[in-house]
Amino acid sequence: MESGPAIFSGIVFALFGSGLAVWTAARLRQRRPVVHGVNPVASATVASVAALLALAVGTWCFSRL
């Protein structure tokens, strides 16, 4: 019964992390800003780190099954 929340959380974090990573890569490939009004290098770095952290948390949730 306790695996249901872990599966749901893992899916949510994995989808968010992969979506953010794909969106950030697409913006960088098009040479467009990731966040308007912020240093491009800093915003790409923060978005990439957030995507990797979300993927890591999703993986951790799946390892708790």
PDB file of N, CA and C in Angstrom:
ATOM      1  N   MET A   1       0.802  -1.185   0.000  1.00  0.00           N
ATOM      2  CA  MET A   1       0.000   0.000   0.000  1.00  0.00           C
ATOM      3  C   MET A   1       0.854   1.262   0.000  1.00  0.00           C
ATOM      4  N   GLU A   2       2.036   1.194   0.559  1.00  0.00           N
ATOM      5  CA  GLU A   2       2.887   2.370   0.630  1.00  0.00           C
ATOM      6  C   GLU A   2       3.675   2.605  -0.646  1.00  0.00           C
ATOM      7  N   SER A   3       3.618   1.678  -1.588  1.00  0.00           N
ATOM      8  CA  SER A   3       4.355   1.882  -2.828  1.00  0.00           C
ATOM      9  C   SER A   3       3.616   2.820  -3.772  1.00  0.00           C
ATOM     10  N   GLY A   4       2.318   3.012  -3.583  1.00  0.00           N
ATOM     11  CA  GLY A   4       1.539   3.906  -4.441  1.00  0.00           C
ATOM     12  C   GLY A   4       2.048   5.335  -4.420  1.00  0.00           C
ATOM     13  N   PRO A   5       2.225   5.951  -3.242  1.00  0.00           N
ATOM     14  CA  PRO A   5       2.753   7.311  -3.200  1.00  0.00           C
ATOM     15  C   PRO A   5       4.175   7.408  -3.752  1.00  0.00           C
ATOM     16  N   ALA A   6       4.988   6.385  -3.540  1.00  0.00           N
ATOM     17  CA  ALA A   6       6.358   6.412  -4.065  1.00  0.00           C
ATOM     18  C   ALA A   6       6.349   6.372  -5.592  1.00  0.00           C
ATOM     19  N   ILE A   7       5.461   5.573  -6.153  1.00  0.00           N
ATOM     20  CA  ILE A   7       5.365   5.498  -7.614  1.00  0.00           C
ATOM     21  C   ILE A   7       4.878   6.831  -8.173  1.00  0.00           C
ATOM     22  N   PHE A   8       3.828   7.393  -7.559  1.00  0.00           N
ATOM     23  CA  PHE A   8       3.298   8.669  -8.021  1.00  0.00           C
ATOM     24  C   PHE A   8       4.355   9.768  -7.935  1.00  0.00           C
ATOM     25  N   SER A   9       5.031   9.861  -6.791  1.00  0.00           N
ATOM     26  CA  SER A   9       6.060  10.892  -6.611  1.00  0.00           C
ATOM     27  C   SER A   9       7.206  10.702  -7.586  1.00  0.00           C
ATOM     28  N   GLY A  10       7.616   9.461  -7.782  1.00  0.00           N
ATOM     29  CA  GLY A  10       8.706   9.191  -8.722  1.00  0.00           C
ATOM     30  C   GLY A  10       8.345   9.594 -10.133  1.00  0.00           C
ATOM     31  N   ILE A  11       7.113   9.314 -10.537  1.00  0.00           N
ATOM     32  CA  ILE A  11       6.680   9.690 -11.891  1.00  0.00           C
ATOM     33  C   ILE A  11       6.623  11.202 -12.033  1.00  0.00           C
ATOM     34  N   VAL A  12       6.086  11.893 -11.030  1.00  0.00           N
ATOM     35  CA  VAL A  12       5.989  13.351 -11.100  1.00  0.00           C
ATOM     36  C   VAL A  12       7.375  13.987 -11.192  1.00  0.00           C
ATOM     37  N   PHE A  13       8.291  13.571 -10.335  1.00  0.00           N
ATOM     38  CA  PHE A  13       9.636  14.139 -10.358  1.00  0.00           C
ATOM     39  C   PHE A  13      10.361  13.789 -11.660  1.00  0.00           C
ATOM     40  N   ALA A  14      10.201  12.568 -12.141  1.00  0.00           N
ATOM     41  CA  ALA A  14      10.870  12.170 -13.382  1.00  0.00           C
ATOM     42  C   ALA A  14      10.327  12.957 -14.578  1.00  0.00           C
ATOM     43  N   LEU A  15       9.025  13.137 -14.641  1.00  0.00           N
ATOM     44  CA  LEU A  15       8.445  13.905 -15.744  1.00  0.00           C
ATOM     45  C   LEU A  15       8.854  15.368 -15.685  1.00  0.00           C
ATOM     46  N   PHE A  16       8.836  15.943 -14.491  1.00  0.00           N
ATOM     47  CA  PHE A  16       9.244  17.339 -14.359  1.00  0.00           C
ATOM     48  C   PHE A  16      10.714  17.519 -14.719  1.00  0.00           C
ATOM     49  N   GLY A  17      11.573  16.654 -14.194  1.00  0.00           N
ATOM     50  CA  GLY A  17      13.010  16.769 -14.471  1.00  0.00           C
ATOM     51  C   GLY A  17      13.333  16.580 -15.936  1.00  0.00           C
ATOM     52  N   SER A  18      12.722  15.583 -16.567  1.00  0.00           N
ATOM     53  CA  SER A  18      13.008  15.360 -17.984  1.00  0.00           C
ATOM     54  C   SER A  18      12.420  16.483 -18.838  1.00  0.00           C
ATOM     55  N   GLY A  19      11.236  16.967 -18.490  1.00  0.00           N
ATOM     56  CA  GLY A  19      10.651  18.078 -19.244  1.00  0.00           C
ATOM     57  C   GLY A  19      11.484  19.342 -19.130  1.00  0.00           C
ATOM     58  N   LEU A  20      11.954  19.646 -17.936  1.00  0.00           N
ATOM     59  CA  LEU A  20      12.796  20.830 -17.737  1.00  0.00           C
ATOM     60  C   LEU A  20      14.126  20.691 -18.466  1.00  0.00           C
ATOM     61  N   ALA A  21      14.695  19.499 -18.454  1.00  0.00           N
ATOM     62  CA  ALA A  21      15.966  19.284 -19.158  1.00  0.00           C
ATOM     63  C   ALA A  21      15.796  19.438 -20.668  1.00  0.00           C
ATOM     64  N   VAL A  22      14.721  18.883 -21.208  1.00  0.00           N
ATOM     65  CA  VAL A  22      14.478  18.995 -22.654  1.00  0.00           C
ATOM     66  C   VAL A  22      14.197  20.444 -23.030  1.00  0.00           C
ATOM     67  N   TRP A  23      13.397  21.140 -22.231  1.00  0.00           N
ATOM     68  CA  TRP A  23      13.072  22.532 -22.529  1.00  0.00           C
ATOM     69  C   TRP A  23      14.325  23.408 -22.457  1.00  0.00           C
ATOM     70  N   THR A  24      15.150  23.202 -21.444  1.00  0.00           N
ATOM     71  CA  THR A  24      16.382  23.978 -21.309  1.00  0.00           C
ATOM     72  C   THR A  24      17.318  23.709 -22.484  1.00  0.00           C
ATOM     73  N   ALA A  25      17.455  22.452 -22.874  1.00  0.00           N
ATOM     74  CA  ALA A  25      18.318  22.124 -24.010  1.00  0.00           C
ATOM     75  C   ALA A  25      17.796  22.741 -25.300  1.00  0.00           C
ATOM     76  N   ALA A  26      16.483  22.734 -25.482  1.00  0.00           N
ATOM     77  CA  ALA A  26      15.907  23.335 -26.689  1.00  0.00           C
ATOM     78  C   ALA A  26      16.147  24.842 -26.720  1.00  0.00           C
ATOM     79  N   ARG A  27      15.977  25.497 -25.574  1.00  0.00           N
ATOM     80  CA  ARG A  27      16.216  26.944 -25.529  1.00  0.00           C
ATOM     81  C   ARG A  27      17.683  27.262 -25.794  1.00  0.00           C
ATOM     82  N   LEU A  28      18.587  26.470 -25.247  1.00  0.00           N
ATOM     83  CA  LEU A  28      20.008  26.724 -25.460  1.00  0.00           C
ATOM     84  C   LEU A  28      20.412  26.451 -26.904  1.00  0.00           C
ATOM     85  N   ARG A  29      19.834  25.421 -27.501  1.00  0.00           N
ATOM     86  CA  ARG A  29      20.150  25.091 -28.887  1.00  0.00           C
ATOM     87  C   ARG A  29      19.688  26.196 -29.840  1.00  0.00           C
ATOM     88  N   GLN A  30      18.574  26.846 -29.511  1.00  0.00           N
ATOM     89  CA  GLN A  30      18.051  27.940 -30.332  1.00  0.00           C
ATOM     90  C   GLN A  30      18.712  29.270 -29.993  1.00  0.00           C
ATOM     91  N   ARG A  31      19.615  29.254 -29.042  1.00  0.00           N
ATOM     92  CA  ARG A  31      20.300  30.452 -28.560  1.00  0.00           C
ATOM     93  C   ARG A  31      19.309  31.509 -28.065  1.00  0.00           C
ATOM     94  N   ARG A  32      18.275  31.036 -27.357  1.00  0.00           N
ATOM     95  CA  ARG A  32      17.284  31.912 -26.765  1.00  0.00           C
ATOM     96  C   ARG A  32      17.464  31.862 -25.254  1.00  0.00           C
ATOM     97  N   PRO A  33      17.058  32.911 -24.545  1.00  0.00           N
ATOM     98  CA  PRO A  33      17.254  32.915 -23.085  1.00  0.00           C
ATOM     99  C   PRO A  33      16.365  31.886 -22.391  1.00  0.00           C
ATOM    100  N   VAL A  34      16.911  31.283 -21.359  1.00  0.00           N
ATOM    101  CA  VAL A  34      16.142  30.344 -20.557  1.00  0.00           C
ATOM    102  C   VAL A  34      15.191  31.129 -19.652  1.00  0.00           C
ATOM    103  N   VAL A  35      15.671  32.218 -19.069  1.00  0.00           N
ATOM    104  CA  VAL A  35      14.862  33.123 -18.253  1.00  0.00           C
ATOM    105  C   VAL A  35      15.148  34.538 -18.732  1.00  0.00           C
ATOM    106  N   HIS A  36      14.121  35.309 -18.991  1.00  0.00           N
ATOM    107  CA  HIS A  36      14.310  36.677 -19.463  1.00  0.00           C
ATOM    108  C   HIS A  36      14.777  37.575 -18.324  1.00  0.00           C
ATOM    109  N   GLY A  37      15.771  38.420 -18.634  1.00  0.00           N
ATOM    110  CA  GLY A  37      16.257  39.381 -17.665  1.00  0.00           C
ATOM    111  C   GLY A  37      17.294  38.855 -16.695  1.00  0.00           C
ATOM    112  N   VAL A  38      17.809  37.656 -16.939  1.00  0.00           N
ATOM    113  CA  VAL A  38      18.800  37.051 -16.050  1.00  0.00           C
ATOM    114  C   VAL A  38      20.007  36.667 -16.898  1.00  0.00           C
ATOM    115  N   ASN A  39      21.160  36.602 -16.273  1.00  0.00           N
ATOM    116  CA  ASN A  39      22.377  36.178 -16.964  1.00  0.00           C
ATOM    117  C   ASN A  39      22.120  34.817 -17.619  1.00  0.00           C
ATOM    118  N   PRO A  40      22.388  34.686 -18.935  1.00  0.00           N
ATOM    119  CA  PRO A  40      22.080  33.432 -19.635  1.00  0.00           C
ATOM    120  C   PRO A  40      22.810  32.218 -19.073  1.00  0.00           C
ATOM    121  N   VAL A  41      24.054  32.390 -18.676  1.00  0.00           N
ATOM    122  CA  VAL A  41      24.814  31.267 -18.140  1.00  0.00           C
ATOM    123  C   VAL A  41      24.244  30.840 -16.785  1.00  0.00           C
ATOM    124  N   ALA A  42      23.925  31.802 -15.956  1.00  0.00           N
ATOM    125  CA  ALA A  42      23.383  31.482 -14.628  1.00  0.00           C
ATOM    126  C   ALA A  42      22.021  30.810 -14.732  1.00  0.00           C
ATOM    127  N   SER A  43      21.160  31.325 -15.607  1.00  0.00           N
ATOM    128  CA  SER A  43      19.827  30.734 -15.718  1.00  0.00           C
ATOM    129  C   SER A  43      19.888  29.323 -16.292  1.00  0.00           C
ATOM    130  N   ALA A  44      20.766  29.079 -17.261  1.00  0.00           N
ATOM    131  CA  ALA A  44      20.908  27.734 -17.816  1.00  0.00           C
ATOM    132  C   ALA A  44      21.480  26.779 -16.776  1.00  0.00           C
ATOM    133  N   THR A  45      22.406  27.268 -15.979  1.00  0.00           N
ATOM    134  CA  THR A  45      22.999  26.436 -14.935  1.00  0.00           C
ATOM    135  C   THR A  45      21.975  26.070 -13.865  1.00  0.00           C
ATOM    136  N   VAL A  46      21.218  27.041 -13.419  1.00  0.00           N
ATOM    137  CA  VAL A  46      20.216  26.781 -12.374  1.00  0.00           C
ATOM    138  C   VAL A  46      19.136  25.843 -12.898  1.00  0.00           C
ATOM    139  N   ALA A  47      18.685  26.050 -14.132  1.00  0.00           N
ATOM    140  CA  ALA A  47      17.664  25.167 -14.705  1.00  0.00           C
ATOM    141  C   ALA A  47      18.195  23.743 -14.873  1.00  0.00           C
ATOM    142  N   SER A  48      19.438  23.611 -15.284  1.00  0.00           N
ATOM    143  CA  SER A  48      20.024  22.277 -15.451  1.00  0.00           C
ATOM    144  C   SER A  48      20.190  21.565 -14.114  1.00  0.00           C
ATOM    145  N   VAL A  49      20.628  22.298 -13.113  1.00  0.00           N
ATOM    146  CA  VAL A  49      20.787  21.707 -11.780  1.00  0.00           C
ATOM    147  C   VAL A  49      19.428  21.293 -11.221  1.00  0.00           C
ATOM    148  N   ALA A  50      18.406  22.127 -11.417  1.00  0.00           N
ATOM    149  CA  ALA A  50      17.062  21.781 -10.942  1.00  0.00           C
ATOM    150  C   ALA A  50      16.538  20.536 -11.650  1.00  0.00           C
ATOM    151  N   ALA A  51      16.804  20.420 -12.945  1.00  0.00           N
ATOM    152  CA  ALA A  51      16.368  19.235 -13.690  1.00  0.00           C
ATOM    153  C   ALA A  51      17.079  17.986 -13.187  1.00  0.00           C
ATOM    154  N   LEU A  52      18.371  18.083 -12.957  1.00  0.00           N
ATOM    155  CA  LEU A  52      19.118  16.928 -12.463  1.00  0.00           C
ATOM    156  C   LEU A  52      18.689  16.539 -11.048  1.00  0.00           C
ATOM    157  N   LEU A  53      18.398  17.524 -10.216  1.00  0.00           N
ATOM    158  CA  LEU A  53      17.923  17.216  -8.864  1.00  0.00           C
ATOM    159  C   LEU A  53      16.559  16.538  -8.901  1.00  0.00           C
ATOM    160  N   ALA A  54      15.673  17.013  -9.764  1.00  0.00           N
ATOM    161  CA  ALA A  54      14.358  16.385  -9.873  1.00  0.00           C
ATOM    162  C   ALA A  54      14.483  14.949 -10.373  1.00  0.00           C
ATOM    163  N   LEU A  55      15.357  14.719 -11.336  1.00  0.00           N
ATOM    164  CA  LEU A  55      15.576  13.356 -11.816  1.00  0.00           C
ATOM    165  C   LEU A  55      16.178  12.474 -10.729  1.00  0.00           C
ATOM    166  N   ALA A  56      17.077  13.033  -9.938  1.00  0.00           N
ATOM    167  CA  ALA A  56      17.680  12.265  -8.841  1.00  0.00           C
ATOM    168  C   ALA A  56      16.641  11.917  -7.776  1.00  0.00           C
ATOM    169  N   VAL A  57      15.765  12.853  -7.449  1.00  0.00           N
ATOM    170  CA  VAL A  57      14.718  12.581  -6.464  1.00  0.00           C
ATOM    171  C   VAL A  57      13.738  11.545  -7.014  1.00  0.00           C
ATOM    172  N   GLY A  58      13.416  11.628  -8.302  1.00  0.00           N
ATOM    173  CA  GLY A  58      12.556  10.619  -8.915  1.00  0.00           C
ATOM    174  C   GLY A  58      13.178   9.238  -8.856  1.00  0.00           C
ATOM    175  N   THR A  59      14.460   9.160  -9.135  1.00  0.00           N
ATOM    176  CA  THR A  59      15.172   7.886  -9.048  1.00  0.00           C
ATOM    177  C   THR A  59      15.183   7.372  -7.612  1.00  0.00           C
ATOM    178  N   TRP A  60      15.376   8.259  -6.661  1.00  0.00           N
ATOM    179  CA  TRP A  60      15.372   7.863  -5.250  1.00  0.00           C
ATOM    180  C   TRP A  60      13.999   7.318  -4.853  1.00  0.00           C
ATOM    181  N   CYS A  61      12.936   7.978  -5.330  1.00  0.00           N
ATOM    182  CA  CYS A  61      11.580   7.501  -5.012  1.00  0.00           C
ATOM    183  C   CYS A  61      11.361   6.097  -5.574  1.00  0.00           C
ATOM    184  N   PHE A  62      11.825   5.859  -6.804  1.00  0.00           N
ATOM    185  CA  PHE A  62      11.658   4.543  -7.395  1.00  0.00           C
ATOM    186  C   PHE A  62      12.512   3.482  -6.683  1.00  0.00           C
ATOM    187  N   SER A  63      13.630   3.896  -6.105  1.00  0.00           N
ATOM    188  CA  SER A  63      14.469   2.916  -5.404  1.00  0.00           C
ATOM    189  C   SER A  63      13.872   2.521  -4.058  1.00  0.00           C
ATOM    190  N   ARG A  64      12.881   3.226  -3.562  1.00  0.00           N
ATOM    191  CA  ARG A  64      12.240   2.934  -2.290  1.00  0.00           C
ATOM    192  C   ARG A  64      11.119   1.916  -2.419  1.00  0.00           C
ATOM    193  N   LEU A  65      10.874   1.410  -3.620  1.00  0.00           N
ATOM    194  CA  LEU A  65       9.767   0.456  -3.808  1.00  0.00           C
ATOM    195  C   LEU A  65      10.098  -0.866  -3.238  1.00  0.00           C
TER     196      LEU A  65
END
